Short mmCIF file of C-alpha atoms in Angstrom, two decimals:
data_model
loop_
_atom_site.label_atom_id
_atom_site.label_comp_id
_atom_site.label_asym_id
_atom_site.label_seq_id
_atom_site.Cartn_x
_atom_site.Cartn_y
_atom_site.Cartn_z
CA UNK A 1 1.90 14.70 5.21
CA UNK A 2 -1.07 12.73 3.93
CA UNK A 3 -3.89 13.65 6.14
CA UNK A 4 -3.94 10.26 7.52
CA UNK A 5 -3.30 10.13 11.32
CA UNK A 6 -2.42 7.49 13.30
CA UNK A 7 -1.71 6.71 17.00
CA UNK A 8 0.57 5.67 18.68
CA UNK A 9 3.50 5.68 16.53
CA UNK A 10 4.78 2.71 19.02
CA UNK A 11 3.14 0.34 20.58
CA UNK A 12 5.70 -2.50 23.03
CA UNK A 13 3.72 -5.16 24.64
CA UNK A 14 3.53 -8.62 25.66
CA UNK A 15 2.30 -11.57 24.24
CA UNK A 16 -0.86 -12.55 25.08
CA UNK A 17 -1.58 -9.18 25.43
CA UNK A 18 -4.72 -6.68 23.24
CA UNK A 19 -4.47 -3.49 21.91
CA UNK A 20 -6.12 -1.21 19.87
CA UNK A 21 -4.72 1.15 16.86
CA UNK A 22 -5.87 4.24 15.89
CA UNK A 23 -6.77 6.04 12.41
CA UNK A 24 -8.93 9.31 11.34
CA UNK A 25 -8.93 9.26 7.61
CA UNK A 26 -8.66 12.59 6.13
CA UNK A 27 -11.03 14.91 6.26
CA UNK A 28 -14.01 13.83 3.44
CA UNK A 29 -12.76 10.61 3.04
CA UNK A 30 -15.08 7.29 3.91
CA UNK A 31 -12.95 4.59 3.39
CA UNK A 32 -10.47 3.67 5.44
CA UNK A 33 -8.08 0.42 5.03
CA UNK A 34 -5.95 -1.51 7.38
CA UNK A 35 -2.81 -2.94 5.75
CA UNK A 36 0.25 -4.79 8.12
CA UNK A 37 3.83 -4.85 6.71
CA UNK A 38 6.55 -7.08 8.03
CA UNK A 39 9.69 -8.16 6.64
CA UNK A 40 8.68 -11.56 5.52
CA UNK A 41 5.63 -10.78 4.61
CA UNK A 42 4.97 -7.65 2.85
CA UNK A 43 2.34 -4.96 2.66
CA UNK A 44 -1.21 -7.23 3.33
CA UNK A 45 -4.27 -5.75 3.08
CA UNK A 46 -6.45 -6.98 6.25
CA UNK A 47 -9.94 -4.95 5.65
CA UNK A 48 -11.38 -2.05 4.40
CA UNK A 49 -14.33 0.41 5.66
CA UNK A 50 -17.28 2.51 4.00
CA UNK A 51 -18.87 5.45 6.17
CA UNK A 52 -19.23 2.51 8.49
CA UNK A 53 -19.90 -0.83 7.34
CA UNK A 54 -17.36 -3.41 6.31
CA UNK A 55 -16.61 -3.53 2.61
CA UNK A 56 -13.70 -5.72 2.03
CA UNK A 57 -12.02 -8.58 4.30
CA UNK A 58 -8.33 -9.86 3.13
CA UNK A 59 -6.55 -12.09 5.21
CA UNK A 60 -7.41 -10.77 8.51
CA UNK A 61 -6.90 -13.30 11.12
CA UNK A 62 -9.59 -14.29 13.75
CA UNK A 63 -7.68 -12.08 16.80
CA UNK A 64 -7.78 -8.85 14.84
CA UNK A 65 -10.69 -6.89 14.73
CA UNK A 66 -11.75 -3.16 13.52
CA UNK A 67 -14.38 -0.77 13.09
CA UNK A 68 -15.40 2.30 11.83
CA UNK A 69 -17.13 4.99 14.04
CA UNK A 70 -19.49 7.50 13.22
CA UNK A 71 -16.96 10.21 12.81
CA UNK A 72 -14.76 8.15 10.55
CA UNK A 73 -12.42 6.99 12.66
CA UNK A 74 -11.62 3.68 12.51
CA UNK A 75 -9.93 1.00 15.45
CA UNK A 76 -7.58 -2.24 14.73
CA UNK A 77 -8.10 -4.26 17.61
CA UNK A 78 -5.78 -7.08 18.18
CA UNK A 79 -5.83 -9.53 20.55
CA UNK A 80 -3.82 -12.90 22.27
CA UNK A 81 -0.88 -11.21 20.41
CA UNK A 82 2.23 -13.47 19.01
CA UNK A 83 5.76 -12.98 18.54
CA UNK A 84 4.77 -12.74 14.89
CA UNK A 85 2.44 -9.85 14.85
CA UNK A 86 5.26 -7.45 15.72
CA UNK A 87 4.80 -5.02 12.17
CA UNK A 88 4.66 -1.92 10.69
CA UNK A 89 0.62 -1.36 10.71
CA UNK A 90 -0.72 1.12 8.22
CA UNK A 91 -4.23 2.92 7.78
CA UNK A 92 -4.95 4.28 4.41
CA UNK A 93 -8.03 6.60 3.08
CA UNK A 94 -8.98 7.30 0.02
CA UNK A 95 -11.54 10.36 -1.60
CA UNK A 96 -15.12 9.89 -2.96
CA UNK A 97 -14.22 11.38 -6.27
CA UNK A 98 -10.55 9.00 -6.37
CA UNK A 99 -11.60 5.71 -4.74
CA UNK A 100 -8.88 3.96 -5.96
CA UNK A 101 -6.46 6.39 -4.84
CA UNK A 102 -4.74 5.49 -1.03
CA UNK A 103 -3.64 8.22 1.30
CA UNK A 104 -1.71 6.25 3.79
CA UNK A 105 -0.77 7.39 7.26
CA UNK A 106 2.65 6.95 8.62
CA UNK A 107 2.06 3.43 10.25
CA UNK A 108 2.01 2.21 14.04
CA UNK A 109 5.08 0.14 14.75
CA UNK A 110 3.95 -2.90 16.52
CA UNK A 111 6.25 -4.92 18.87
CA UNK A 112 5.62 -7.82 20.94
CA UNK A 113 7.80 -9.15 23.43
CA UNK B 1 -2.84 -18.48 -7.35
CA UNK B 2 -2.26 -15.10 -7.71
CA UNK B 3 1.30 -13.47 -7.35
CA UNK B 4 3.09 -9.84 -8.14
CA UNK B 5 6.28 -10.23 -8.70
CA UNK B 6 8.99 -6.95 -9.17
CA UNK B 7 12.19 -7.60 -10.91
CA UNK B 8 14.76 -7.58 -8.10
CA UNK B 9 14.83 -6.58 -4.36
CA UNK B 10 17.48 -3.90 -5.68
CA UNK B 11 18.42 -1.30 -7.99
CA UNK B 12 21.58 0.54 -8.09
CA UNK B 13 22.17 3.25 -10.52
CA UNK B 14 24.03 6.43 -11.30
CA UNK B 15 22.49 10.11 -11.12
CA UNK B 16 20.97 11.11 -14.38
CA UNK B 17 20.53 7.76 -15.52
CA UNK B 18 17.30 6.11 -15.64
CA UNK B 19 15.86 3.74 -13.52
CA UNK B 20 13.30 1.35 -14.89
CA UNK B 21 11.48 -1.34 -12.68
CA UNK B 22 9.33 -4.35 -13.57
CA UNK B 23 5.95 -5.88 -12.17
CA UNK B 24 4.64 -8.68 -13.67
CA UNK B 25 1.38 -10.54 -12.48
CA UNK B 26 -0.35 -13.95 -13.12
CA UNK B 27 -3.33 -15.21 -12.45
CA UNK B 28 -4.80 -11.80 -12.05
CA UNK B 29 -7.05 -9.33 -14.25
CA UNK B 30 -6.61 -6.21 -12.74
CA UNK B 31 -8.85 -3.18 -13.54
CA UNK B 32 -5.67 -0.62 -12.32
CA UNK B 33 -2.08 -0.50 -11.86
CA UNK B 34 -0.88 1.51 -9.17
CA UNK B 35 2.86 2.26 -8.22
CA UNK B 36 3.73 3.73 -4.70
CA UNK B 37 6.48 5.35 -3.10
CA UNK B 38 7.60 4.11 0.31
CA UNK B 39 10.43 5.48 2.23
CA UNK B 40 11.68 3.45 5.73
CA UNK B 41 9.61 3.54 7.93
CA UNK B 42 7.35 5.56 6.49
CA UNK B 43 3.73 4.59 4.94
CA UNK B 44 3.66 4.44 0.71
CA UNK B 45 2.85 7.68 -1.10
CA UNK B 46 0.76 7.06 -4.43
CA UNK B 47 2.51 8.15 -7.36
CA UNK B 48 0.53 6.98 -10.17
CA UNK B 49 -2.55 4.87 -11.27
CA UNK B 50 -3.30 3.58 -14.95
CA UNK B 51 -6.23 1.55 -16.33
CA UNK B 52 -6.23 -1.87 -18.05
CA UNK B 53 -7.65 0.55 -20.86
CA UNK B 54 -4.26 2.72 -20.86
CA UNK B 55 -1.18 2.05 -22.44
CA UNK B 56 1.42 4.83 -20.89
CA UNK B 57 1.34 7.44 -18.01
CA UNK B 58 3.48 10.31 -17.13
CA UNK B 59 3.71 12.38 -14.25
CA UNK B 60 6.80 15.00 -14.26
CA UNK B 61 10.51 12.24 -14.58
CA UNK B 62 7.92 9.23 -13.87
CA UNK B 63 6.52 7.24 -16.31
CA UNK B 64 4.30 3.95 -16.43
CA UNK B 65 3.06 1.46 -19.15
CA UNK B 66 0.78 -0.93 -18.95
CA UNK B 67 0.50 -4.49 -20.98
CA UNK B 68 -2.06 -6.72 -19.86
CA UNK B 69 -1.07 -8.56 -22.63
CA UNK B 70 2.50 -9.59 -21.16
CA UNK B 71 0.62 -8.85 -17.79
CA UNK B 72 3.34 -6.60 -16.99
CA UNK B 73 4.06 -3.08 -16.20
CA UNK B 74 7.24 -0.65 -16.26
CA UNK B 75 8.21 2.11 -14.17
CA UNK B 76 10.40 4.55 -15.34
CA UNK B 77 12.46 7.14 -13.65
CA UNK B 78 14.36 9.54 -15.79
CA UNK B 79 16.75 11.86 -15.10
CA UNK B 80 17.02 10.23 -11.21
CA UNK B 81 18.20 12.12 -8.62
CA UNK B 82 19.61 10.95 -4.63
CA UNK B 83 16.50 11.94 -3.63
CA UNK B 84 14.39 9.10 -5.67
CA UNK B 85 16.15 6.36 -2.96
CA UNK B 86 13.71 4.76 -1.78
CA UNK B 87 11.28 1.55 -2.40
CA UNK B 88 8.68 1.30 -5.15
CA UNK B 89 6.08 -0.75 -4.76
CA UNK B 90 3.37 -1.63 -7.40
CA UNK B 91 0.24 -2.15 -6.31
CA UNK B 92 -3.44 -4.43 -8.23
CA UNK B 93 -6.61 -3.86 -7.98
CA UNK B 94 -9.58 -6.19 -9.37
CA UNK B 95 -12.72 -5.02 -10.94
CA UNK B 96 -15.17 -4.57 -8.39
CA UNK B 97 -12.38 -5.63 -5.80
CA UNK B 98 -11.56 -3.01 -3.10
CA UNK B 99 -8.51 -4.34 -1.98
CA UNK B 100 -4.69 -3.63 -3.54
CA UNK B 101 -2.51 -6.50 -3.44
CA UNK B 102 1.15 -5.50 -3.24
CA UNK B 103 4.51 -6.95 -4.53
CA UNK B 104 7.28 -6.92 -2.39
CA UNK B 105 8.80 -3.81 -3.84
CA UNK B 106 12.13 -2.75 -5.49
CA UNK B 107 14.30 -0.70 -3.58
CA UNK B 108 16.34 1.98 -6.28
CA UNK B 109 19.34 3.98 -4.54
CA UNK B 110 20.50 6.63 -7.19
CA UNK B 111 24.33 8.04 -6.76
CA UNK B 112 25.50 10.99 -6.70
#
């Protein structure tokens, strides 16, 4: 167990559809990254997070969106979903003293109908 | 443009033998090498990070060099057991860049 939570654990919807992903970091941890994994595709890093602000953007497409509370947590909102956004979607923290160390959660299993 | 490439999708090999798996880059000048662990369906676990500075790493049966030279890196697993299945995955990061870039991973199944 890494520390790293996320919710739900699967997500079915429709496409077209939003939804919204869930992440707390582990405890002490600021940064927080969203990565999506599908077959063809890979592990792609899609942005990171600093005790709030935005600190890196990879190749995050226009629908998806995220943020970073006060408290950490952070959101993946995705939106007018495709056939091709079904994925494994992972959150990942990593410590003040080890920033270049990722704690990764177990992932949110995406799939659109 | 940049790619990560790792030597082959798999990697077959008896018990007690040991495992070694490639990642080469181009086009990149990373500050650290990272190689995760990543079991289906499950996220990666980090395993072991070394600096352009650094030439080898160990870490109990695991061990890592680095040649930025070559622009390549080695994973080793010695001594592999059943329970070292899974899919490695080497991971770059730029200086100054907060962002890993991932190959595609090599999936090892060790024998019993």
């Amino acid at each position: 167990d890494s520390g790293v939570t996320q919710t739900p654990k699967h997500l079915i919807t429709a496409t077209g559809q939003r939804v919204t992903l869930r992440c707390s970091p582990r405890s002490g941890d600021l940064s927080v990254y969203w990565y999506q994994q599908s077959l063809d595709q890979g592990l792609q890093f899609l942005i990171q997070y600093y005790n709030g602000e935005e600190r890196a953007k990879g190749n995050i497409l226009e629908r998806f969106s995220a943020q970073q509370f006060p408290d950490l947590h952070s959101e993946l909102n995705l939106s007018s979903l495709e056939l091709g956004d079904s994925a494994l979607y992972f959150c990942a923290s990593s410590p003040r003293g080890s920033p270049d160390t990722q704690y990764f959660g177990p992932g949110t299993r995406l799939t659109v109908l | 443009s940049q790619k990560i490439e790792q030597n082959s999708e798999a990697l077959n090999i008896q018990e007690g033998k040991t495992a070694t798996l490639t990642c080469n880059y181009t086009n990149y000048s990373p500050a650290y090498l990272q190689w995760y662990r990543q079991d289906p369906g499950r996220g990666p676990v980090f395993l072991l990070l070394i600096r352009e500075n650094e030439k080898e790493k160990r870490k109990e049966r695991l061990k890592v060099t680095f040649d930025t030279t070559l622009k390549q890196s080695l994973f080793h697993i010695t001594a592999s057991q059943p329970a070292d299945s899974a899919t490695y995955l080497c991971a770059l990061e730029a200086p100054n860049d907060y962002k890993l870039s991932f190959g595609a991973g090599t999936t090892v199944t060790v024998r019993a």
